[in-house]
GROMACS .gro file of C-alpha atoms in nm:
model
  328
    1MET     CA    1   9.143   6.958   7.920
    2THR     CA    2   9.073   7.095   8.241
    3THR     CA    3   9.193   6.743   8.386
    4TRP     CA    4   9.548   6.588   8.369
    5ASP     CA    5   9.373   6.291   8.184
    6GLY     CA    6   9.216   6.499   7.938
    7PHE     CA    7   9.531   6.730   7.872
    8HIS     CA    8   9.780   6.415   7.899
    9ALA     CA    9   9.548   6.244   7.625
   10PHE     CA   10   9.614   6.567   7.443
   11ALA     CA   11   9.966   6.592   7.520
   12THR     CA   12  10.037   6.236   7.421
   13THR     CA   13   9.822   6.189   7.070
   14PRO     CA   14  10.015   6.265   6.757
   15VAL     CA   15   9.973   6.567   6.606
   16ALA     CA   16   9.750   6.586   6.279
   17ALA     CA   17   9.965   6.615   6.020
   18PRO     CA   18   9.955   6.560   5.594
   19PRO     CA   19  10.058   6.238   5.387
   20PRO     CA   20  10.417   6.274   5.323
   21PRO     CA   21  10.465   6.221   4.968
   22GLY     CA   22  10.431   5.915   4.801
   23ALA     CA   23  10.189   5.743   5.035
   24PRO     CA   24   9.854   5.592   4.985
   25HIS     CA   25   9.543   5.769   4.941
   26ARG     CA   26   9.407   5.797   5.288
   27SER     CA   27   9.012   5.721   5.223
   28LEU     CA   28   8.739   5.955   5.274
   29GLU     CA   29   8.644   5.939   5.622
   30GLU     CA   30   9.047   6.004   5.727
   31ARG     CA   31   9.082   6.273   5.560
   32LEU     CA   32   8.773   6.410   5.725
   33ALA     CA   33   8.865   6.317   6.053
   34TYR     CA   34   9.187   6.513   5.913
   35HIS     CA   35   9.101   6.832   5.836
   36SER     CA   36   8.855   6.855   6.119
   37ARG     CA   37   9.154   6.830   6.380
   38PHE     CA   38   9.404   6.984   6.113
   39VAL     CA   39   9.758   7.073   6.171
   40THR     CA   40   9.861   7.364   6.348
   41VAL     CA   41  10.075   7.610   6.199
   42ARG     CA   42  10.362   7.772   6.393
   43THR     CA   43  10.325   8.137   6.439
   44PRO     CA   44  10.486   8.418   6.599
   45ALA     CA   45  10.336   8.415   6.883
   46ILE     CA   46  10.323   8.050   6.951
   47ASP     CA   47  10.757   8.116   6.951
   48ALA     CA   48  10.741   8.387   7.192
   49LEU     CA   49  10.514   8.221   7.438
   50ALA     CA   50  10.757   7.915   7.373
   51LYS     CA   51  11.110   8.090   7.455
   52ASN     CA   52  10.989   8.297   7.719
   53VAL     CA   53  10.760   8.064   7.921
   54ARG     CA   54  11.102   7.840   7.891
   55THR     CA   55  11.335   8.109   8.010
   56LEU     CA   56  11.106   8.193   8.338
   57MET     CA   57  11.071   7.895   8.395
   58ILE     CA   58  11.447   7.821   8.464
   59LEU     CA   59  11.508   8.204   8.594
   60GLY     CA   60  11.190   8.056   8.893
   61ARG     CA   61  11.411   7.751   8.914
   62HIS     CA   62  11.526   7.822   9.261
   63GLN     CA   63  11.303   8.091   9.364
   64THR     CA   64  11.216   8.010   9.650
   65VAL     CA   65  11.103   8.388   9.845
   66THR     CA   66  10.813   8.512   9.633
   67ALA     CA   67  10.622   8.425   9.341
   68ARG     CA   68  10.777   8.376   9.030
   69PRO     CA   69  10.760   8.611   8.725
   70SER     CA   70  10.517   8.524   8.481
   71LEU     CA   71  10.313   8.547   8.109
   72ILE     CA   72  10.029   8.652   7.983
   73VAL     CA   73   9.882   8.602   7.662
   74THR     CA   74   9.654   8.882   7.558
   75GLY     CA   75   9.493   8.983   7.189
   76PRO     CA   76   9.127   8.959   7.096
   77ALA     CA   77   8.891   8.715   7.043
   78GLY     CA   78   8.981   8.457   6.792
   79ALA     CA   79   9.377   8.529   6.775
   80GLY     CA   80   9.519   8.210   6.844
   81LYS     CA   81   9.551   8.245   7.242
   82THR     CA   82   9.439   7.908   7.393
   83THR     CA   83   9.570   7.757   7.095
   84ALA     CA   84   9.930   7.882   7.134
   85LEU     CA   85   9.927   7.809   7.578
   86LEU     CA   86   9.803   7.440   7.437
   87GLN     CA   87  10.072   7.426   7.239
   88VAL     CA   88  10.352   7.541   7.499
   89GLY     CA   89  10.167   7.287   7.760
   90ARG     CA   90  10.227   7.016   7.561
   91ALA     CA   91  10.598   7.113   7.431
   92CYS     CA   92  10.661   7.132   7.853
   93HIS     CA   93  10.432   6.822   7.922
   94LEU     CA   94  10.733   6.600   7.628
   95ALA     CA   95  10.962   6.799   7.719
   96HIS     CA   96  11.032   6.676   8.068
   97THR     CA   97  10.891   6.292   8.002
   98ARG     CA   98  11.196   6.311   7.747
   99ARG     CA   99  11.353   6.409   7.987
  100HIS     CA  100  11.303   6.165   8.293
  101GLY     CA  101  11.188   5.931   8.149
  102ALA     CA  102  10.806   5.750   8.144
  103ALA     CA  103  10.893   5.574   8.437
  104ALA     CA  104  11.094   5.848   8.627
  105THR     CA  105  10.817   6.038   8.582
  106ALA     CA  106  10.525   5.832   8.732
  107GLY     CA  107  10.284   6.058   8.909
  108HIS     CA  108  10.461   6.333   8.812
  109VAL     CA  109  10.191   6.679   8.652
  110PRO     CA  110  10.403   6.866   8.498
  111VAL     CA  111  10.170   7.107   8.320
  112ALA     CA  112   9.832   7.241   8.481
  113TYR     CA  113   9.515   7.385   8.234
  114VAL     CA  114   9.233   7.562   8.451
  115LEU     CA  115   9.009   7.789   8.246
  116VAL     CA  116   8.833   8.083   8.515
  117PRO     CA  117   8.433   8.008   8.510
  118PRO     CA  118   8.252   8.347   8.482
  119ALA     CA  119   8.176   8.509   8.738
  120ALA     CA  120   8.480   8.308   8.981
  121SER     CA  121   8.476   8.321   9.361
  122ALA     CA  122   8.770   8.218   9.511
  123LYS     CA  123   8.617   7.901   9.604
  124THR     CA  124   8.484   7.794   9.335
  125LEU     CA  125   8.825   7.922   9.137
  126ALA     CA  126   9.024   7.695   9.376
  127THR     CA  127   8.766   7.404   9.293
  128GLU     CA  128   8.822   7.431   8.937
  129PHE     CA  129   9.207   7.369   9.071
  130ALA     CA  130   9.137   7.113   9.274
  131ARG     CA  131   8.946   6.935   8.953
  132TYR     CA  132   9.211   6.960   8.726
  133LEU     CA  133   9.434   6.686   8.978
  134GLY     CA  134   9.110   6.518   9.120
  135ILE     CA  135   9.197   6.641   9.456
  136PRO     CA  136   8.855   6.539   9.669
  137VAL     CA  137   8.635   6.849   9.784
  138ALA     CA  138   8.356   6.811  10.005
  139ALA     CA  139   8.037   7.031  10.025
  140GLY     CA  140   8.152   7.155  10.335
  141MET     CA  141   8.549   7.251  10.317
  142SER     CA  142   8.619   7.608  10.330
  143GLN     CA  143   8.766   7.766  10.089
  144ALA     CA  144   9.137   7.791  10.264
  145GLN     CA  145   9.091   7.378  10.299
  146ILE     CA  146   9.062   7.405   9.994
  147THR     CA  147   9.353   7.622   9.868
  148GLY     CA  148   9.557   7.388  10.156
  149ALA     CA  149   9.506   7.087   9.998
  150VAL     CA  150   9.544   7.215   9.602
  151CYS     CA  151   9.868   7.397   9.760
  152HIS     CA  152   9.980   7.053   9.882
  153THR     CA  153   9.866   6.811   9.648
  154TYR     CA  154   9.998   7.099   9.331
  155THR     CA  155  10.379   7.070   9.522
  156ALA     CA  156  10.358   6.675   9.538
  157ALA     CA  157  10.294   6.596   9.185
  158ARG     CA  158  10.571   6.874   9.054
  159VAL     CA  159  10.360   7.108   8.925
  160GLN     CA  160  10.636   7.276   8.673
  161LEU     CA  161  10.358   7.480   8.463
  162VAL     CA  162  10.046   7.634   8.508
  163MET     CA  163   9.841   7.798   8.264
  164ILE     CA  164   9.526   8.009   8.344
  165ASP     CA  165   9.296   8.067   8.059
  166GLU     CA  166   9.014   8.337   8.064
  167ILE     CA  167   9.138   8.589   8.270
  168HIS     CA  168   9.003   8.846   8.104
  169ARG     CA  169   8.656   8.675   8.368
  170LEU     CA  170   8.879   8.794   8.681
  171ASN     CA  171   8.731   9.172   8.748
  172PRO     CA  172   8.906   9.267   9.097
  173ARG     CA  173   8.678   9.613   9.164
  174THR     CA  174   8.428   9.332   9.288
  175THR     CA  175   8.446   9.191   9.625
  176THR     CA  176   8.481   8.820   9.458
  177GLY     CA  177   8.649   8.930   9.168
  178ALA     CA  178   8.921   9.067   9.386
  179GLN     CA  179   8.899   8.789   9.617
  180SER     CA  180   8.979   8.524   9.322
  181ALA     CA  181   9.266   8.781   9.262
  182ASP     CA  182   9.435   8.717   9.555
  183LEU     CA  183   9.353   8.376   9.566
  184ILE     CA  184   9.558   8.357   9.242
  185LYS     CA  185   9.833   8.546   9.441
  186ASP     CA  186   9.857   8.331   9.692
  187LEU     CA  187   9.854   8.006   9.392
  188THR     CA  188  10.156   8.161   9.303
  189GLU     CA  189  10.369   8.237   9.592
  190ARG     CA  190  10.275   7.823   9.753
  191ILE     CA  191  10.299   7.660   9.437
  192GLY     CA  192  10.639   7.607   9.277
  193ALA     CA  193  10.501   7.675   8.882
  194THR     CA  194  10.522   7.924   8.685
  195PHE     CA  195  10.226   8.052   8.581
  196VAL     CA  196  10.101   8.192   8.252
  197TYR     CA  197   9.777   8.327   8.135
  198ALA     CA  198   9.535   8.422   7.871
  199GLY     CA  199   9.294   8.657   7.813
  200ILE     CA  200   9.083   8.874   7.582
  201ASP     CA  201   9.266   9.229   7.597
  202VAL     CA  202   9.349   9.210   7.917
  203THR     CA  203   9.559   9.533   7.901
  204THR     CA  204   9.189   9.700   7.889
  205THR     CA  205   9.015   9.490   8.152
  206PRO     CA  206   9.024   9.620   8.515
  207LEU     CA  207   9.309   9.325   8.584
  208PHE     CA  208   9.495   9.620   8.563
  209THR     CA  209   9.365   9.835   8.776
  210GLY     CA  210   9.428   9.911   9.151
  211VAL     CA  211   9.702   9.728   9.359
  212ARG     CA  212   9.620   9.422   9.273
  213GLY     CA  213   9.638   9.533   8.934
  214ALA     CA  214   9.964   9.665   8.948
  215GLN     CA  215  10.155   9.396   9.123
  216LEU     CA  216  10.011   9.154   8.861
  217ALA     CA  217  10.161   9.396   8.585
  218GLY     CA  218  10.484   9.454   8.803
  219ARG     CA  219  10.502   8.985   8.831
  220ALA     CA  220  10.395   8.950   8.444
  221SER     CA  221  10.534   8.989   8.076
  222LEU     CA  222  10.308   9.058   7.821
  223ILE     CA  223  10.284   8.863   7.507
  224ASP     CA  224  10.066   9.035   7.262
  225CYS     CA  225   9.880   8.766   6.984
  226ALA     CA  226   9.763   9.024   6.794
  227ALA     CA  227   9.596   8.959   6.496
  228PHE     CA  228   9.809   8.872   6.163
  229PRO     CA  229   9.905   9.184   5.948
  230ALA     CA  230   9.844   9.194   5.554
  231ARG     CA  231  10.225   9.331   5.511
  232LEU     CA  232  10.475   9.380   5.755
  233GLY     CA  233  10.747   9.574   5.597
  234ASP     CA  234  10.891   9.397   5.267
  235SER     CA  235  10.709   9.039   5.458
  236GLU     CA  236  10.352   8.947   5.359
  237PRO     CA  237  10.304   8.714   5.762
  238PHE     CA  238   9.945   8.643   5.674
  239ARG     CA  239   9.981   8.553   5.346
  240ASP     CA  240  10.289   8.283   5.443
  241LEU     CA  241  10.039   8.158   5.710
  242VAL     CA  242   9.736   8.053   5.402
  243LYS     CA  243  10.029   7.883   5.254
  244ALA     CA  244  10.149   7.709   5.498
  245MET     CA  245   9.740   7.582   5.570
  246GLU     CA  246   9.725   7.493   5.202
  247THR     CA  247  10.067   7.327   5.189
  248ALA     CA  248   9.869   7.107   5.522
  249LEU     CA  249   9.586   7.047   5.296
  250ASP     CA  250   9.454   6.661   5.137
  251LEU     CA  251   9.231   6.711   4.891
  252ARG     CA  252   9.293   6.533   4.557
  253HIS     CA  253   9.216   6.808   4.272
  254HIS     CA  254   9.326   7.153   4.504
  255ARG     CA  255   9.561   7.345   4.311
  256PRO     CA  256   9.867   7.431   4.500
  257GLY     CA  257   9.902   7.843   4.520
  258THR     CA  258   9.531   7.872   4.497
  259LEU     CA  259   9.443   8.017   4.829
  260PRO     CA  260   9.776   8.240   4.855
  261LYS     CA  261   9.678   8.430   4.563
  262LEU     CA  262   9.365   8.462   4.709
  263ALA     CA  263   9.548   8.611   5.088
  264PRO     CA  264   9.388   8.958   5.066
  265TYR     CA  265   9.029   8.799   4.997
  266LEU     CA  266   9.105   8.559   5.298
  267HIS     CA  267   9.253   8.912   5.513
  268GLU     CA  268   8.915   9.081   5.411
  269ARG     CA  269   8.701   8.742   5.522
  270THR     CA  270   8.836   8.687   5.852
  271ALA     CA  271   8.988   8.991   5.988
  272GLY     CA  272   9.387   8.835   6.023
  273ARG     CA  273   9.298   8.633   6.313
  274ILE     CA  274   9.401   8.276   6.260
  275GLY     CA  275   9.085   8.167   6.428
  276SER     CA  276   8.889   8.268   6.204
  277LEU     CA  277   9.105   8.143   5.865
  278ALA     CA  278   9.187   7.843   6.005
  279ARG     CA  279   8.741   7.729   6.036
  280LEU     CA  280   8.717   7.873   5.720
  281ILE     CA  281   8.942   7.671   5.551
  282ARG     CA  282   8.904   7.351   5.770
  283GLN     CA  283   8.550   7.402   5.649
  284ALA     CA  284   8.598   7.475   5.242
  285ALA     CA  285   8.791   7.140   5.249
  286ILE     CA  286   8.572   6.935   5.428
  287THR     CA  287   8.280   7.098   5.226
  288THR     CA  288   8.476   6.975   4.875
  289LEU     CA  289   8.526   6.631   5.025
  290ILE     CA  290   8.121   6.610   5.071
  291ASP     CA  291   8.113   6.745   4.712
  292GLY     CA  292   8.388   6.562   4.615
  293THR     CA  293   8.547   6.843   4.374
  294GLU     CA  294   8.785   6.811   4.652
  295ARG     CA  295   8.904   7.145   4.503
  296ILE     CA  296   8.911   7.482   4.735
  297THR     CA  297   8.812   7.812   4.503
  298LYS     CA  298   8.639   8.172   4.568
  299THR     CA  299   8.357   8.003   4.535
  300THR     CA  300   8.363   7.745   4.784
  301LEU     CA  301   8.539   8.007   5.035
  302ASP     CA  302   8.233   8.264   4.954
  303ALA     CA  303   7.978   7.974   5.023
  304ILE     CA  304   8.088   7.930   5.377
  305ARG     CA  305   7.973   8.135   5.694
  306LEU     CA  306   8.178   8.212   5.955
  307ASP     CA  307   8.197   8.334   6.289
  308HIS     CA  308   7.980   8.602   6.389
  309LEU     CA  309   8.321   8.852   6.447
  310ALA     CA  310   8.446   8.800   6.093
  311GLU     CA  311   8.152   8.784   5.909
  312GLN     CA  312   8.074   9.186   6.062
  313HIS     CA  313   8.365   9.271   6.010
  314TYR     CA  314   8.369   9.170   5.625
  315GLN     CA  315   8.219   9.391   5.366
  316PRO     CA  316   8.188   9.205   4.991
  317ARG     CA  317   8.338   9.430   4.763
  318THR     CA  318   8.036   9.559   4.448
  319ARG     CA  319   8.128   9.652   4.127
  320PRO     CA  320   7.941   9.977   4.099
  321ARG     CA  321   7.674   9.972   3.844
  322SER     CA  322   7.754  10.162   3.509
  323ARG     CA  323   7.490  10.449   3.421
  324ARG     CA  324   7.352  10.463   3.073
  325THR     CA  325   7.325  10.737   2.937
  326SER     CA  326   7.006  10.844   2.681
  327THR     CA  327   7.026  10.992   2.400
  328PRO     CA  328   6.812  11.305   2.360
   0.00000   0.00000   0.00000
């Protein structure tokens, strides 16, 4: 995904979809592969991010004096930040191709996706930008030379959207972190693209502190990709999410409505995190395909071991033992 070829393959591969009504049954292997990939449920965070990215891309289209306004997707681990980022990147790539045609866009790279390496220095981060487009980086090249090559190539490729994931790894309080933050600021001013960042709870990290943090906070809007609440006013967003995932299942004996009825239990199991929920349902579906039952029940879900974060959160309720009174 962190190279153009990989992202292009992701963006152009048809998304997973449940079989349409009346379609022939798919084989076991096909359904195992389907539940491994599974569908991406459209969430409010994805909708908000897509709308804001489109608006900011138009807003900054002819802005040449200063860096364009940017976005930061923040939230707890497992809340679907990377999924939201990639879905919006896919939509931007496909929209660009539809608008201009495949032949007209040959050599164009509308979207770039870069991961911040752990303890990234400015040079290693610049190298990640270079690697995405296959820009040769010789051992003796300086950071300034790599950055210059990146800015030239990204401009020539007409990159419109730059997505930087794991932004919480940057710590501007350290020397290397400050240099990396300065590099990103330099890139936003030299590459004519909209920048979108994603990271874990960025408002609680040093990213927004000091002079560099103030510069970022002054240019970036926040999209909060929080865990799903069980209730929000009169609506039940988590139950709606569970229902959408159940509708996408391809199991021959599963009873529709089973999982929405278990929404309170599923919310406890996953703390409302979409990543944990998707893993739980996918893993349960694959388990029932392997054992032949093809039906998800609470017993099936209880047997699944989830990520450590979810397991730490979940405290099963046990019924208190009834006290027997002895007869004197």
